[in-house]
Coordinates of C-alpha atoms and ligand atoms in Angstrom, one line a residue:
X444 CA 118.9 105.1 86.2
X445 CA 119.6 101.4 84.5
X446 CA 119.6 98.3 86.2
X447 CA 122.4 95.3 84.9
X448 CA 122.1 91.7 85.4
X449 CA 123.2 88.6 83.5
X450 CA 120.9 85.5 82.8
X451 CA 123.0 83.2 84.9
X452 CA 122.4 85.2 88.3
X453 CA 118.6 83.4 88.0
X454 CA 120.7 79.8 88.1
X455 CA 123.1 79.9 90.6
X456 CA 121.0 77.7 93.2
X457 CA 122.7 76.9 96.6
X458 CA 119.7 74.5 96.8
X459 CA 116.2 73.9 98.8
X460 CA 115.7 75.6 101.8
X461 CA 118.9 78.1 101.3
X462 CA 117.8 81.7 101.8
X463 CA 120.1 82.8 99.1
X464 CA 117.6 81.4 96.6
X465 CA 116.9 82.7 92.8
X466 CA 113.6 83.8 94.1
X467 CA 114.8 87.3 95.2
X468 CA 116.1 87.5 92.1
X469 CA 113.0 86.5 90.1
X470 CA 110.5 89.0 92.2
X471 CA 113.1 91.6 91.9
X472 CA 112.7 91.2 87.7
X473 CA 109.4 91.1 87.6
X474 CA 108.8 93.8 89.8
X475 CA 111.5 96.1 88.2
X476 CA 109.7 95.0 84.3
X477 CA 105.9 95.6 85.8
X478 CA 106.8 98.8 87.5
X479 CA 108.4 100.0 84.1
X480 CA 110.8 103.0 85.4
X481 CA 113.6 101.2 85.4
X482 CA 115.3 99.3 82.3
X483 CA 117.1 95.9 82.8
X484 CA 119.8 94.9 80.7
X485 CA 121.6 92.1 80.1
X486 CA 125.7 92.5 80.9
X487 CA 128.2 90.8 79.4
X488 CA 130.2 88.3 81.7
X489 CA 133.6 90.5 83.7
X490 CA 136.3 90.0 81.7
X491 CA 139.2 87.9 84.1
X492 CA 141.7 90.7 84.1
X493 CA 139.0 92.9 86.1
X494 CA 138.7 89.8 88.3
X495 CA 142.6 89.4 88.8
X496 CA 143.1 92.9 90.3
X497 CA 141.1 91.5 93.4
X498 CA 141.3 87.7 93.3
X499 CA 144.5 85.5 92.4
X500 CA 144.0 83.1 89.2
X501 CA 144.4 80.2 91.8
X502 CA 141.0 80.9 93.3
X503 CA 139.5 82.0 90.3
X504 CA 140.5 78.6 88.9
X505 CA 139.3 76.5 92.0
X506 CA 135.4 77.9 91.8
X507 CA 135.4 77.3 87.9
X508 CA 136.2 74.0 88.5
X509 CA 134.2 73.3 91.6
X510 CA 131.2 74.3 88.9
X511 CA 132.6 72.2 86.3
X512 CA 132.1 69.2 88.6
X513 CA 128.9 69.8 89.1
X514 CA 129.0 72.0 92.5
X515 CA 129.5 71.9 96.0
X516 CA 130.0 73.4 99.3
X517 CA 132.9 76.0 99.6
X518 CA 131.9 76.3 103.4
X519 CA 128.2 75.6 105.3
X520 CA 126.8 78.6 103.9
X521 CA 128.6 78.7 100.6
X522 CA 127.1 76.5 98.5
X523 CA 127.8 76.1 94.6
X524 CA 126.1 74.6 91.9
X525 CA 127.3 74.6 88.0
X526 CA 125.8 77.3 87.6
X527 CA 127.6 79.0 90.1
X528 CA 130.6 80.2 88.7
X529 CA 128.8 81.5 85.4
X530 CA 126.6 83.3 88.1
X531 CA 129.4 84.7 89.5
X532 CA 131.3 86.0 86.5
X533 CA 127.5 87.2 85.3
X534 CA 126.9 89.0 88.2
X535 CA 130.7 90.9 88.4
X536 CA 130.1 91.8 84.8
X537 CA 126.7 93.5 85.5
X538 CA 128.4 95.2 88.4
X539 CA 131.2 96.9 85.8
X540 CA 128.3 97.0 83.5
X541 CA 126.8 99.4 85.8
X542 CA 129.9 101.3 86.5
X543 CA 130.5 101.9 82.9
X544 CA 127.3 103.5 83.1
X545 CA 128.2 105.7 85.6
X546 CA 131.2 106.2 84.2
X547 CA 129.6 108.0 81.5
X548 CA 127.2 109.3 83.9
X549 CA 124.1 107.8 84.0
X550 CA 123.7 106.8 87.7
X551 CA 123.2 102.5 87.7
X552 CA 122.3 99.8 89.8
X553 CA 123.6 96.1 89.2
X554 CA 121.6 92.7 90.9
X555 CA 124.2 89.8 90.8
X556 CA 123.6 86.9 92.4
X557 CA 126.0 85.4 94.5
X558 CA 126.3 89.0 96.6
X559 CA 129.7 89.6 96.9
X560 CA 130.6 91.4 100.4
X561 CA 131.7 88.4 102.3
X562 CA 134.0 87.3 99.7
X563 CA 137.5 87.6 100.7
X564 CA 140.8 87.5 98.1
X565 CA 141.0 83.7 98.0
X566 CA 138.0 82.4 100.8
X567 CA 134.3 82.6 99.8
X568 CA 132.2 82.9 102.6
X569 CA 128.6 84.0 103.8
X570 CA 126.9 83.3 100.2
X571 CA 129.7 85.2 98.5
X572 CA 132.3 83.9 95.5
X573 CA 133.4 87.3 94.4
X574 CA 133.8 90.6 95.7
X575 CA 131.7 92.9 93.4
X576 CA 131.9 95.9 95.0
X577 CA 135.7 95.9 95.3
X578 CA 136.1 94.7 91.5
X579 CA 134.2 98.0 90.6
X580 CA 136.4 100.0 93.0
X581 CA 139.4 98.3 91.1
X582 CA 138.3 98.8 87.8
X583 CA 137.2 102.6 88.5
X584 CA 140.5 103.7 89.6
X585 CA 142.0 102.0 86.7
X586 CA 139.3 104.3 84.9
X587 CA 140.7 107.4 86.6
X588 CA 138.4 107.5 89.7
X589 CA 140.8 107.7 92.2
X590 CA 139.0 108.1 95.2
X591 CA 135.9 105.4 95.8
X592 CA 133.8 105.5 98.5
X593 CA 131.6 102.5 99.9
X594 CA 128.6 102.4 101.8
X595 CA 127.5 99.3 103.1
X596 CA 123.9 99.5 104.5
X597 CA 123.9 95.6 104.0
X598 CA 122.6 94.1 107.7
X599 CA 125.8 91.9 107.7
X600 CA 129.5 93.4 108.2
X601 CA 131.2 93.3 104.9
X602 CA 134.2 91.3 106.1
X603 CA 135.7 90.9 102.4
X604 CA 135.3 94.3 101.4
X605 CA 136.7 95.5 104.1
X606 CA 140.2 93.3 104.0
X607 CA 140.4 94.3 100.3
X608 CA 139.9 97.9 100.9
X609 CA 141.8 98.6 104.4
X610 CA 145.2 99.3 103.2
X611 CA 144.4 101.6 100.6
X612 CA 143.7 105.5 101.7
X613 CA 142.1 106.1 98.1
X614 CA 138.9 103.4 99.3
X615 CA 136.9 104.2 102.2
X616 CA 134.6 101.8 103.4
X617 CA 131.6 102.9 105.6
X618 CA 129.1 99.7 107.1
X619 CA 126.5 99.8 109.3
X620 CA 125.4 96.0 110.6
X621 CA 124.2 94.1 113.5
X622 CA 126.3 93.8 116.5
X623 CA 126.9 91.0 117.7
X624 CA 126.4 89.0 114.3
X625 CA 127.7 86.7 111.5
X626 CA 130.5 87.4 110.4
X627 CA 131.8 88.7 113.5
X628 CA 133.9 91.2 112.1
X629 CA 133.1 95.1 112.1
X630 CA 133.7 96.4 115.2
X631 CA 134.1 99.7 115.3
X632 CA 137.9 100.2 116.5
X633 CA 138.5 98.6 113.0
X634 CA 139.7 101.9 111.3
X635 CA 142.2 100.2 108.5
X636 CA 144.5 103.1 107.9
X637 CA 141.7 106.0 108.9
X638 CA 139.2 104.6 105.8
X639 CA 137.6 102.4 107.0
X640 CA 134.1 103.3 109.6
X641 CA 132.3 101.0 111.1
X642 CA 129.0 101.8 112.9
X643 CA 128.2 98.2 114.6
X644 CA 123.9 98.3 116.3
X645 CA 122.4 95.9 118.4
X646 CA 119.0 94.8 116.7
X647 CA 115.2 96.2 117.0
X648 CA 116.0 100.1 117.4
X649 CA 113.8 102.7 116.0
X650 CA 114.8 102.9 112.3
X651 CA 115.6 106.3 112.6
X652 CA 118.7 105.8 115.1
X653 CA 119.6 103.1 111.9
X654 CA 119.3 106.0 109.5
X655 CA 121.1 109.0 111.9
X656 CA 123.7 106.6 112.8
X657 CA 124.7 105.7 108.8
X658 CA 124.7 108.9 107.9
X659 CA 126.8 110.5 110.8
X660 CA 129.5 107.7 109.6
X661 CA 129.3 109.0 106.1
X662 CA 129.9 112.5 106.9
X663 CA 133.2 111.6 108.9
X664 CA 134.3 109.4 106.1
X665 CA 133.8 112.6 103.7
X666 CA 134.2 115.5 105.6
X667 CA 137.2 117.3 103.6
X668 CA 137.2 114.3 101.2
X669 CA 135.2 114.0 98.1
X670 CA 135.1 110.6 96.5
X671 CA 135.4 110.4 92.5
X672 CA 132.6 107.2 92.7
X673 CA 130.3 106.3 95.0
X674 CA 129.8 102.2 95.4
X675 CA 126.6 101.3 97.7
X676 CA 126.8 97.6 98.7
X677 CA 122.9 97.4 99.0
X678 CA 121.9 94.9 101.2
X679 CA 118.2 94.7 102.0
X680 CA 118.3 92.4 104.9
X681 CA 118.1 95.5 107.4
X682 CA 114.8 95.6 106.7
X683 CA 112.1 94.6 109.1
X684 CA 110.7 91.3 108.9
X685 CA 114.3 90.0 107.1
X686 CA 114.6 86.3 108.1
X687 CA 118.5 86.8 109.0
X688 CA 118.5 90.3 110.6
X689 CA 117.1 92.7 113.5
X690 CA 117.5 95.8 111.9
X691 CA 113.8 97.7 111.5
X692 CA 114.3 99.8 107.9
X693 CA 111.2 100.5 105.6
X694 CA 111.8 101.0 102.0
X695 CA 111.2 105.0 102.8
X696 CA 114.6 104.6 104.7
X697 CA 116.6 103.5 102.0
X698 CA 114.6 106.4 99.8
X699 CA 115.7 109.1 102.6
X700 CA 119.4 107.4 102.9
X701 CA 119.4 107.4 99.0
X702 CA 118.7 110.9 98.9
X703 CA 121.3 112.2 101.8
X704 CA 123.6 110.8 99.6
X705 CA 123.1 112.0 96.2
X706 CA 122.7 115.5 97.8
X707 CA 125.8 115.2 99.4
X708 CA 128.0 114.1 96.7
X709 CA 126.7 115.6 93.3
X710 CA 130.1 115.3 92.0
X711 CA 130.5 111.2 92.3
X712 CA 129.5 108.7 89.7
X713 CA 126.8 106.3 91.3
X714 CA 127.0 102.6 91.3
X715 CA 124.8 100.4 93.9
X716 CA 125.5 96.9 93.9
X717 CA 122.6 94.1 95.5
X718 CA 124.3 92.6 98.4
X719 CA 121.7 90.4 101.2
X720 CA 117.8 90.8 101.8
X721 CA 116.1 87.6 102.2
X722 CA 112.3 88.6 101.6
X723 CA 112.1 88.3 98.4
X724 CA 108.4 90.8 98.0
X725 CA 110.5 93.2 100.6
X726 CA 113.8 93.2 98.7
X727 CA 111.6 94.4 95.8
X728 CA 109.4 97.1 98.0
X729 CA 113.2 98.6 99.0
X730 CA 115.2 98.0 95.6
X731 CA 112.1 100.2 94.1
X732 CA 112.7 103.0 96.7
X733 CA 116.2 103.1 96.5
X734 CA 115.8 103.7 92.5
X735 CA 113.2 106.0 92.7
X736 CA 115.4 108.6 94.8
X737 CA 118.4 108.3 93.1
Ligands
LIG2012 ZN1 123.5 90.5 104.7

């Protein structure tokens, strides 16, 4: 198991007060380099092309020169700095990073920051600039992985990856989130062209019906269908105690979900990508039992 990030994810800054701060990312480092297990390396910024399969140059062009000027706010949420677009391109290039690695396979997790599953082809929204986890799809089916499945277990609905992905039978997209909840999207008569499966929870539930209710989602999505990659979008902010969510997970949750997974698709590479979680110390706790049980 490796873990990819680039320098610049630490200086993308949406500013004081923002829970999308370069704190999570600093805890998660220095937790990852004391508990030893699990190397970090540095990835190269993506390369454009893998950017223009899933965003058009004219948005691509519009962030770099938002940055250039110094930064500023794409919407109330969305908030760059000029550091933000080298973030960004950092934190899609540890994301291919790690699928290269699975690619070859060795199982990998990437921790960009901006997270990406907000992000839609030419809007960022909800703390997201760039759609990482649909950039890896792209770039794994131009690899040969055909079929990519993605598993969501962010607290949010996934908005952008979902309208990047729900035309296209090879992707299926599977999200659990809170109901009724930013973005509003999610619900689960959203079914895209039969890939896509939704599995929208109200808050404060036992963690378990969290867990059961994931997992029957992902056997749906692959009874009879075996993906060539698995992509998790790993958002920690369905832990309890997150700041923006209601969901009750324990880092032994995302262990056990971890685990169901692996078990179930031996054959698939394994990428996981860090969407949300806005405790930093918890982040860290469920990052660390999500590696472990890979
Ligand atoms: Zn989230």
């Amino acid at each position: 198991m490796l873990v990819f990030t680039h320098p610049d994810c630490l200086r993308h800054d949406p500013g004081r007060g923002h829970p999308e701060s370069p704190e999570r990312l600093r805890v998660l480092l220095t937790r990852l380099d004391t508990d030893g297990r699990f190397p970090v390396r540095a990835a190269d910024p993506a390369p454009r092309e893998a950017l223009l399969a899933v965003h058009p140059a004219s948005y691509l062009d519009s962030l770099e020169r938002m940055a250039r000027v110094g930064g500023g706010a794409l919407d109330p949420d969305t908030i760059m700095n000029a550091l933000s677009w080298a973030a960004a391109v950092g934190g899609a290039g540890a994301s291919l990073a790690a699928l290269a690695s699975a690619l070859e396979g060795v199982p990998a997790f990437a921790a960009p920051r901006p997270p990406g599953h907000h992000a839609l082809r030419d809007r960022a929204m909800g703390f997201c600039l760039l759609a990482n986890a649909v950039i890896v799809a792209r770039a794994a089916q131009r690899a040969g992985r055909q079929q990519v499945l993605i598993v969501d277990w962010d607290v949010h609905h996934g908005n952008g990856t979902q309208a990047l992905v729900e035309t296209d039978p090879a992707i299926r997209y599977v999200s659990l989130h809170q109901w009724p909840a930013y973005p509003g999207t999610g619900r689960a008569d959203e079914t895209g062209v039969g890939n896509v499966f939704n599995v929208p929870m109200g808050p404060a539930q036992p963690p378990g019906r969290y867990v059961e209710a994931l997992w029957n989602a992902v056997v749906r999505a692959t009874d009879g269908w075996t993906p060539d990659l698995l992509v998790v979008s790993a958002g920690f902010d369905a832990m309890a105690g997150d700041p923006l969510g209601g969901f009750t997970l324990e880092p032994t949750h995302y262990a056990d979900l971890t685990r169901r997974l692996r078990d179930r698709l031996p054959s698939a590479g394994f990428v996981s990508l860090l969407e949300g979680g806005y405790a930093p110390s918890r982040v860290a706790d469920g990052v660390l039992a999500h590696l472990a049980a890979v």
